[in-house]
XYZ file of C-alpha atoms in Angstrom:
594
model
C 70.064 127.729 150.600
C 69.680 125.297 153.440
C 69.329 127.748 156.230
C 66.412 126.674 158.349
C 65.550 124.592 161.385
C 62.301 123.469 162.914
C 61.287 125.317 166.070
C 61.216 122.159 168.195
C 64.707 121.126 167.082
C 63.464 117.950 165.428
C 65.207 118.834 162.187
C 68.832 119.846 162.107
C 69.981 122.832 160.121
C 71.024 121.885 156.628
C 74.676 121.355 155.789
C 76.259 124.331 154.080
C 73.984 126.975 155.594
C 75.238 130.535 155.411
C 75.895 132.442 158.623
C 74.015 135.592 157.627
C 70.832 133.645 157.034
C 71.264 131.635 160.226
C 71.133 134.906 162.159
C 67.989 135.956 160.344
C 66.381 132.587 161.072
C 67.308 132.844 164.760
C 65.820 136.326 165.049
C 62.681 135.208 163.255
C 62.250 132.076 165.377
C 62.647 134.144 168.552
C 60.077 136.636 167.295
C 57.623 133.875 166.465
C 58.019 132.285 169.885
C 57.411 135.632 171.569
C 54.373 136.166 169.365
C 52.951 132.798 170.367
C 53.527 133.514 174.088
C 51.922 136.937 173.768
C 48.961 135.431 171.936
C 48.460 132.860 174.691
C 48.429 135.566 177.360
C 45.869 137.585 175.403
C 43.691 134.523 174.913
C 43.754 133.571 178.605
C 43.116 137.130 179.657
C 40.070 137.214 177.400
C 38.677 134.055 178.913
C 39.381 132.056 175.743
C 41.296 128.791 176.042
C 44.158 128.330 173.541
C 43.463 124.655 172.882
C 40.510 122.275 172.767
C 36.756 122.846 172.585
C 34.502 123.045 169.531
C 35.141 125.648 166.816
C 31.884 127.557 167.039
C 33.268 131.075 166.971
C 35.611 133.235 164.932
C 38.564 131.456 163.334
C 42.132 132.554 162.571
C 42.599 132.253 158.795
C 46.016 131.462 157.296
C 46.514 131.115 153.542
C 49.404 128.959 152.350
C 50.721 128.430 148.830
C 52.644 125.170 148.513
C 54.466 123.111 145.937
C 51.993 120.579 144.452
C 53.963 117.583 145.755
C 53.749 118.622 149.416
C 50.333 120.293 149.290
C 48.350 117.060 150.076
C 50.422 116.409 153.212
C 49.965 120.000 154.373
C 46.227 119.785 153.755
C 46.098 116.630 155.888
C 47.790 118.460 158.786
C 45.509 121.475 158.328
C 42.415 119.227 158.279
C 43.476 117.530 161.511
C 44.001 120.941 163.103
C 40.439 121.946 162.169
C 38.982 118.666 163.400
C 40.905 118.896 166.682
C 39.896 122.546 167.164
C 43.536 123.598 167.406
C 43.610 127.235 168.469
C 45.741 130.323 168.156
C 44.883 133.590 169.903
C 41.895 131.769 171.348
C 40.468 131.198 167.863
C 40.387 127.999 165.832
C 43.249 127.726 163.362
C 41.873 127.622 159.806
C 44.672 126.920 157.323
C 43.817 126.939 153.615
C 46.327 125.244 151.280
C 46.637 126.162 147.599
C 48.888 124.086 145.317
C 51.019 126.409 143.175
C 54.041 125.575 141.039
C 57.085 127.124 142.721
C 58.393 128.644 139.499
C 55.115 130.474 138.884
C 55.107 131.931 142.403
C 58.789 132.923 142.100
C 58.044 134.712 138.811
C 55.269 136.699 140.492
C 57.301 137.488 143.600
C 60.330 138.544 141.558
C 58.425 141.591 140.321
C 57.285 144.569 142.361
C 54.754 145.587 143.501
C 52.946 142.410 144.458
C 49.912 141.920 146.687
C 50.257 138.314 147.878
C 47.134 136.254 148.333
C 48.786 134.193 151.062
C 50.961 134.708 154.102
C 53.109 131.558 153.845
C 54.829 130.001 150.856
C 56.291 126.484 150.921
C 58.135 125.821 147.637
C 59.987 122.568 147.044
C 63.405 124.229 147.238
C 65.141 127.226 148.794
C 66.545 128.047 145.366
C 63.230 129.752 144.544
C 63.415 131.888 147.681
C 67.024 132.768 146.914
C 66.082 133.724 143.357
C 63.424 136.155 144.567
C 65.935 137.562 147.089
C 68.523 138.029 144.330
C 65.977 139.863 142.180
C 65.080 142.045 145.179
C 61.453 141.151 144.758
C 58.798 140.558 147.404
C 60.392 140.360 150.893
C 60.566 136.730 151.991
C 61.718 135.235 155.288
C 62.464 131.500 155.385
C 61.849 130.240 158.917
C 62.208 126.475 158.848
C 62.855 123.423 156.716
C 59.777 121.304 157.298
C 60.678 118.337 155.074
C 63.240 117.134 152.536
C 63.678 114.653 149.727
C 66.891 113.591 147.932
C 67.127 113.544 144.146
C 67.881 110.184 142.569
C 67.521 108.278 139.317
C 64.437 106.093 139.145
C 64.262 103.284 136.596
C 61.584 100.767 135.652
C 62.509 97.237 136.825
C 63.844 95.913 133.528
C 66.130 98.909 133.054
C 67.145 98.934 136.715
C 68.062 95.244 136.514
C 70.169 95.842 133.416
C 72.013 98.576 135.323
C 72.719 96.153 138.182
C 70.253 97.488 140.766
C 70.475 97.342 143.740
C 74.007 95.976 144.084
C 75.800 98.235 141.621
C 76.335 101.871 142.537
C 77.360 104.761 140.325
C 78.706 108.286 140.345
C 76.604 110.943 138.667
C 78.629 110.906 135.450
C 78.626 107.119 135.090
C 74.952 106.856 135.957
C 73.992 109.343 133.254
C 76.050 107.730 130.477
C 75.950 104.026 131.392
C 74.537 101.952 128.505
C 71.723 99.459 128.859
C 72.037 96.434 126.559
C 74.256 98.501 124.280
C 71.903 101.492 124.133
C 71.524 104.342 126.595
C 68.251 104.149 128.536
C 65.649 106.726 127.619
C 66.148 109.213 130.425
C 63.668 111.982 131.165
C 63.856 115.056 133.373
C 61.739 118.106 134.149
C 62.850 121.384 132.585
C 65.592 122.943 134.771
C 64.151 126.361 133.937
C 60.912 125.425 135.730
C 61.857 122.560 138.037
C 64.101 122.581 141.115
C 64.598 118.839 140.629
C 65.872 119.334 137.079
C 68.108 122.286 137.962
C 69.671 120.678 141.051
C 70.299 117.426 139.163
C 71.975 119.363 136.336
C 74.141 121.170 138.899
C 75.303 117.860 140.376
C 76.071 116.483 136.906
C 78.149 119.579 136.110
C 79.977 119.358 139.447
C 80.745 115.692 138.805
C 82.162 116.464 135.344
C 84.331 119.214 136.845
C 85.670 116.826 139.473
C 86.320 114.070 136.937
C 88.190 116.202 134.399
C 89.742 118.991 136.528
C 89.603 121.005 133.305
C 86.905 123.681 133.137
C 86.759 123.664 129.334
C 86.416 119.885 129.079
C 83.930 119.826 131.972
C 81.826 122.461 130.248
C 81.864 120.492 127.001
C 80.758 117.302 128.744
C 78.038 119.099 130.686
C 76.762 120.720 127.494
C 76.648 117.326 125.793
C 74.682 115.901 128.731
C 72.323 118.877 128.641
C 71.646 118.293 124.938
C 70.915 114.622 125.662
C 68.549 115.465 128.516
C 66.818 118.157 126.477
C 65.727 115.568 123.922
C 63.368 114.066 126.519
C 62.515 117.077 128.619
C 59.120 117.603 130.246
C 57.568 120.887 131.322
C 57.113 119.806 134.946
C 57.863 116.997 137.389
C 54.326 115.691 137.002
C 54.578 115.595 133.221
C 57.927 113.817 133.474
C 56.290 111.049 135.539
C 53.565 110.775 132.893
C 56.201 109.683 130.344
C 56.835 106.364 132.138
C 55.250 103.131 130.848
C 51.634 102.738 131.927
C 51.581 98.979 132.340
C 53.945 96.272 133.505
C 53.740 94.043 130.445
C 57.041 95.292 129.055
C 55.499 96.128 125.698
C 55.614 99.865 126.303
C 59.322 99.777 127.094
C 59.933 99.557 123.367
C 57.840 102.669 122.744
C 60.302 105.489 121.964
C 57.912 108.033 123.472
C 58.117 106.340 126.860
C 61.023 106.934 129.229
C 62.695 104.029 131.007
C 64.266 106.222 133.693
C 63.783 109.647 135.268
C 65.736 112.080 137.405
C 63.293 112.713 140.237
C 62.930 113.123 143.981
C 62.588 110.200 146.335
C 59.163 111.525 147.319
C 58.015 111.605 143.678
C 59.086 107.956 143.308
C 57.256 107.125 146.558
C 54.038 108.729 145.274
C 54.412 107.045 141.872
C 54.935 103.612 143.391
C 51.980 104.070 145.730
C 49.704 104.948 142.816
C 51.286 102.721 140.178
C 48.284 100.401 139.825
C 49.127 98.162 136.896
C 52.155 100.197 135.893
C 55.755 99.293 136.717
C 57.221 100.530 139.990
C 60.460 102.467 140.069
C 63.755 101.325 141.570
C 66.072 104.078 142.775
C 69.787 104.665 142.232
C 71.404 107.110 144.675
C 74.677 108.573 143.290
C 77.823 107.775 145.276
C 79.246 111.283 144.989
C 76.475 113.056 146.845
C 72.979 113.813 145.729
C 71.121 117.099 145.868
C 67.897 117.413 147.802
C 64.693 119.400 147.924
C 64.325 121.191 151.264
C 60.786 122.713 151.457
C 61.397 126.013 153.289
C 58.542 127.383 155.390
C 58.601 130.966 154.141
C 56.779 134.050 155.414
C 55.643 136.417 152.668
C 56.362 140.079 153.455
C 56.137 139.386 157.190
C 56.531 143.083 158.026
C 53.061 143.645 156.551
C 51.515 140.661 158.358
C 49.255 141.357 161.318
C 50.286 139.966 164.732
C 47.405 137.489 164.462
C 48.642 136.245 161.084
C 52.187 135.942 162.407
C 51.023 133.852 165.361
C 48.818 131.695 163.103
C 51.807 131.107 160.822
C 53.947 130.158 163.814
C 51.253 127.799 165.134
C 51.000 125.937 161.827
C 54.786 125.704 161.503
C 54.898 124.205 164.996
C 52.236 121.622 164.068
C 54.304 120.562 161.053
C 57.397 120.137 163.228
C 55.678 118.130 165.954
C 55.610 114.335 165.955
C 52.115 114.041 164.444
C 52.929 116.501 161.679
C 56.180 114.726 160.843
C 54.381 111.364 160.752
C 51.902 112.812 158.267
C 54.739 114.068 156.075
C 56.426 110.645 156.191
C 53.155 108.976 155.186
C 53.331 111.123 152.055
C 56.917 110.083 151.308
C 58.919 112.956 152.780
C 61.986 112.811 154.985
C 62.480 115.065 157.993
C 63.945 118.498 157.362
C 67.423 117.332 158.396
C 67.427 114.749 155.605
C 67.610 111.654 157.822
C 66.543 108.589 155.864
C 63.425 106.726 156.971
C 63.729 103.025 155.997
C 60.001 102.645 155.339
C 59.902 105.698 153.079
C 63.051 104.608 151.232
C 61.769 101.072 150.653
C 58.388 102.267 149.405
C 60.119 104.757 147.082
C 62.255 102.006 145.532
C 65.517 102.282 147.432
C 67.439 99.361 148.831
C 70.897 98.725 150.263
C 73.673 98.878 149.226
C 72.414 101.970 147.399
C 73.792 104.908 149.477
C 70.379 106.337 150.324
C 71.450 107.380 153.834
C 74.584 109.269 152.727
C 74.821 112.974 153.449
C 73.884 115.174 150.491
C 76.401 117.285 148.635
C 76.843 120.881 149.758
C 74.082 123.022 148.258
C 75.029 125.276 145.336
C 75.128 129.035 145.779
C 72.864 131.424 143.896
C 75.743 132.341 141.554
C 76.507 128.688 140.876
C 72.882 127.985 140.003
C 72.794 131.052 137.758
C 75.828 129.689 135.930
C 74.180 126.271 135.555
C 70.996 127.879 134.258
C 73.053 129.985 131.892
C 74.813 126.943 130.445
C 71.494 125.184 130.062
C 69.920 128.188 128.336
C 72.783 128.732 125.923
C 73.096 125.012 125.212
C 69.490 124.056 124.684
C 67.425 127.233 124.410
C 67.613 129.102 121.144
C 68.708 132.725 121.163
C 67.768 135.903 119.313
C 70.717 138.312 119.278
C 71.134 141.701 117.668
C 74.859 142.458 117.508
C 76.099 146.053 117.235
C 79.781 146.606 116.387
C 81.751 149.838 116.688
C 83.167 150.806 113.268
C 84.747 154.105 114.274
C 88.286 154.959 113.217
C 89.796 153.878 116.560
C 88.856 150.252 115.801
C 91.690 150.329 113.271
C 94.284 150.720 116.035
C 96.791 147.859 116.149
C 96.666 145.590 119.180
C 99.973 145.228 121.097
C 101.314 141.717 120.513
C 98.681 141.111 117.827
C 101.124 140.688 114.908
C 99.957 143.951 113.391
C 96.278 143.059 113.514
C 93.832 145.767 114.492
C 91.089 145.734 117.088
C 88.592 145.253 114.279
C 90.535 142.301 112.828
C 90.597 140.472 116.142
C 86.987 141.439 116.951
C 85.726 140.018 113.641
C 87.662 136.801 114.109
C 86.381 136.370 117.648
C 82.764 137.077 116.708
C 82.970 134.544 113.885
C 84.204 131.987 116.416
C 81.164 132.731 118.544
C 78.881 132.493 115.504
C 80.088 128.947 114.864
C 78.686 127.828 118.223
C 75.061 128.698 117.380
C 72.502 126.371 115.822
C 70.336 126.845 112.692
C 67.402 127.722 114.991
C 69.216 130.670 116.572
C 68.462 134.165 115.266
C 71.300 136.667 114.893
C 71.651 140.060 113.189
C 74.413 142.644 112.740
C 74.550 146.453 112.908
C 77.565 148.755 112.797
C 77.942 152.361 113.913
C 80.124 155.400 113.233
C 79.251 159.031 112.534
C 77.122 159.789 109.465
C 77.028 156.282 108.023
C 73.665 156.562 106.308
C 72.439 160.080 105.733
C 72.059 161.690 109.138
C 72.143 158.364 110.993
C 75.154 157.002 112.856
C 74.259 153.363 112.247
C 73.302 150.903 109.554
C 71.859 147.389 109.668
C 74.203 145.086 107.750
C 72.169 141.913 108.251
C 68.662 141.689 109.763
C 68.151 139.509 112.824
C 66.964 136.199 111.445
C 67.158 132.428 111.767
C 70.625 131.150 110.815
C 69.164 128.172 108.968
C 66.823 130.198 106.734
C 67.692 130.191 103.042
C 67.584 133.052 100.558
C 66.303 132.742 96.952
C 69.807 131.938 95.763
C 70.020 128.942 98.127
C 72.418 130.406 100.649
C 71.673 130.465 104.372
C 71.334 133.420 106.700
C 74.484 132.127 108.405
C 76.341 132.558 105.098
C 75.037 136.114 104.693
C 75.895 136.971 108.286
C 79.410 135.577 107.912
C 79.903 137.799 104.867
C 78.555 140.788 106.815
C 81.038 140.157 109.638
C 83.850 139.845 107.088
C 82.873 143.201 105.590
C 83.332 145.096 108.847
C 86.038 147.742 108.562
C 86.846 150.957 110.456
C 85.447 154.119 108.875
C 88.301 156.672 108.446
C 88.084 159.902 110.462
C 84.850 158.807 112.156
C 83.699 158.589 115.755
C 80.683 158.777 118.031
C 77.192 157.430 117.584
C 77.143 154.920 120.458
C 74.115 156.305 122.327
C 71.888 156.973 119.298
C 72.707 153.524 117.940
C 72.076 151.783 121.259
C 68.613 153.344 121.579
C 67.621 152.471 118.012
C 68.929 148.904 118.266
C 67.337 148.324 121.675
C 63.974 149.616 120.474
C 64.179 147.316 117.431
C 65.196 144.294 119.542
C 62.373 144.891 121.994
C 59.756 145.440 119.269
C 60.767 142.198 117.529
C 61.019 140.166 120.756
C 60.491 136.423 120.216
C 59.028 134.359 123.060
C 60.699 131.105 124.092
C 64.178 132.370 123.192
C 66.873 134.286 125.018
C 66.647 137.743 123.425
C 69.609 140.077 123.834
C 71.314 143.149 122.400
C 75.117 142.776 122.177
C 77.218 145.947 121.848
C 80.939 145.842 121.025
C 82.774 149.166 121.342
C 86.243 150.506 122.038
C 85.363 154.097 122.889
C 83.014 156.576 124.513
C 80.005 158.174 122.852
C 81.827 161.164 121.336
C 78.656 162.557 119.767
C 76.729 165.743 120.534
C 73.358 164.051 120.108
C 71.573 162.003 122.748
C 73.127 162.246 126.235
C 73.743 159.380 128.682
C 71.040 160.413 131.175
C 68.465 160.728 128.415
C 69.465 157.355 126.949
C 69.236 155.561 130.294
C 65.837 157.160 130.906
C 64.515 155.976 127.547
C 65.933 152.471 128.086
C 64.107 152.300 131.433
C 60.865 153.280 129.697
C 61.322 150.609 127.034
C 62.461 147.762 129.308
C 59.677 145.224 129.898
C 60.176 142.415 132.478
C 57.725 140.256 130.523
C 59.726 140.731 127.310
C 63.309 140.973 128.624
C 66.108 142.017 126.279
C 69.276 142.242 128.394
C 72.045 144.425 126.990
C 75.482 142.778 126.942
C 78.126 145.461 126.474
C 81.678 144.399 125.608
C 84.261 147.154 126.091
C 87.604 146.691 124.311
C 90.549 149.034 124.562
C 91.517 151.493 127.315
C 89.229 154.293 126.081
C 85.983 152.324 126.378
C 83.601 153.944 128.860
C 82.610 150.964 131.012
C 80.905 153.166 133.616
C 78.502 154.462 130.966
C 77.980 150.970 129.580
C 77.151 149.697 133.072
C 74.452 152.359 133.406
C 73.016 151.464 129.997
C 72.908 147.724 130.688
C 71.582 147.860 134.268
C 67.885 148.671 133.548
C 67.687 145.773 131.098
C 69.067 143.123 133.458
C 72.214 142.941 131.337
C 75.885 143.574 132.092
C 79.015 145.327 130.867
C 82.415 143.621 130.541
C 85.896 144.958 129.817
C 87.808 142.798 127.335
C 91.565 143.197 127.621
C 92.378 141.038 124.607
C 89.999 141.343 121.596
C 90.967 137.807 120.531
C 89.199 136.545 123.665
C 86.045 138.502 122.930
C 84.001 135.405 122.063
C 84.787 133.766 125.414
C 83.732 136.841 127.385
C 80.635 137.161 125.203
C 79.522 133.560 125.685
C 80.128 133.791 129.439
C 78.050 136.981 129.607
C 75.313 135.296 127.573
C 75.292 132.383 130.033
C 74.916 134.837 132.907
C 71.961 136.490 131.170
C 70.464 133.077 130.469
C 71.024 132.068 134.096
C 68.312 134.467 135.200
C 65.851 132.068 133.614
C 63.180 132.604 130.983
C 60.305 134.968 131.708
């Protein structure tokens, strides 16, 4: 993600940048420079000076959407430009800043078509730009990293002192689980699904667990446990997380269980909090020894192909102002570091950092898009409830014995594996079960064995839905001399799952099959066309197709899953079905809630 550099070279390119994006940045920077030169020639030829003089004529308007934390600093630079009559194309530069949460903008840009209201977007992290790129949404071109801020753990003085601040330093894993006076400090964080700070911190925690254990299963278990702990005190946004800190310095509020004693936050957020603390306690910062993540504030052009030459030159002019000495001083006055991440002692001190805390250490390498999707998937599956409709193939071929399976059939191993997966879900999760084979119920090839419902709900007899679902799984058996029905069943189940969509949960349709369609009814092209008509980005129901056995038609399953944002997976060993299923569910969850 860190792929940008300021045009004047005052900020070095971020560690871990990818070569393909470096080339794009270089081409863009060259184009912007040429645009500025061309604009200057036009202005001089028209008798208009490029700089100085009162703004009494036409202005060059540039609309910028920016993350709320950096918007005030950008507005200060834009205001100075207006007051100084800074010009582009011989016209006064008029930059209008709108504070917009990065996640909201990314959601809008991830869908086509979009008619952006602004020409430049400055989110708090490149991860949002990368997410839009991965979704093939609105074309974005990141040109420069204008500022940065490392992510740390901020604690109120009493908690920080108990943790040994500033002399004692910690790794990520020890910092998260270290007790304070025998009890863990109340630690808050912004929702990783909506906050770059929360997501990048969770990624670093997961990476630290992986390094500590060198066992992916154990690392995943520890990360899931940490995620559950963090979720207990989650806030919707970075601003709301800061609002959970004590409001006064008397110490009385530290005993209030609704108040957090520590937060995972950016250095800049701590700087702003300390500057505006008033009577409230300031924060002291711990910087993890094993490399922190950082926010990188990419200066991003929105669909630059559609921008006019005047807009392109105005965008370049404002980017240059932000990279110049005055612009960088303004950003530092608001608590930001330079784009290359170099620590500024005054900023660090005001934010709550002090040696020997490793505040000047280089950050960890940035995670890739796939790594962040995996982190988001683990978070979603761990802490966000799910609504799953499971469809299982009950055709005769599911009775085939599995080589090396001690005589057990595909159905035997599939049932066992699905029951293992069922045990991992909470009472708040909603799960249902269908099966299919030819002519199961009248003229239909499918039957609903257990409706999709909350596992913790109880029936009149006192049993839970989990109990009923377990019995339904146990009842699964191959239907002799049967086959087909996959496409008709998939359409019916998908329509039902979409019509009963539940907001705030990961909704999905899970299909387990060992064969092809084998039915003269609905064809593949017709099914895919109907799925495309039903799919709704605002109510996503990804299809997860699990193909077991050599006869399973994975190519067809890929086509079925693609329009829904889902995926198809071949499962060589049915006993491992639950592992493939949970991994696929994490991938679907990694795309984030909509």
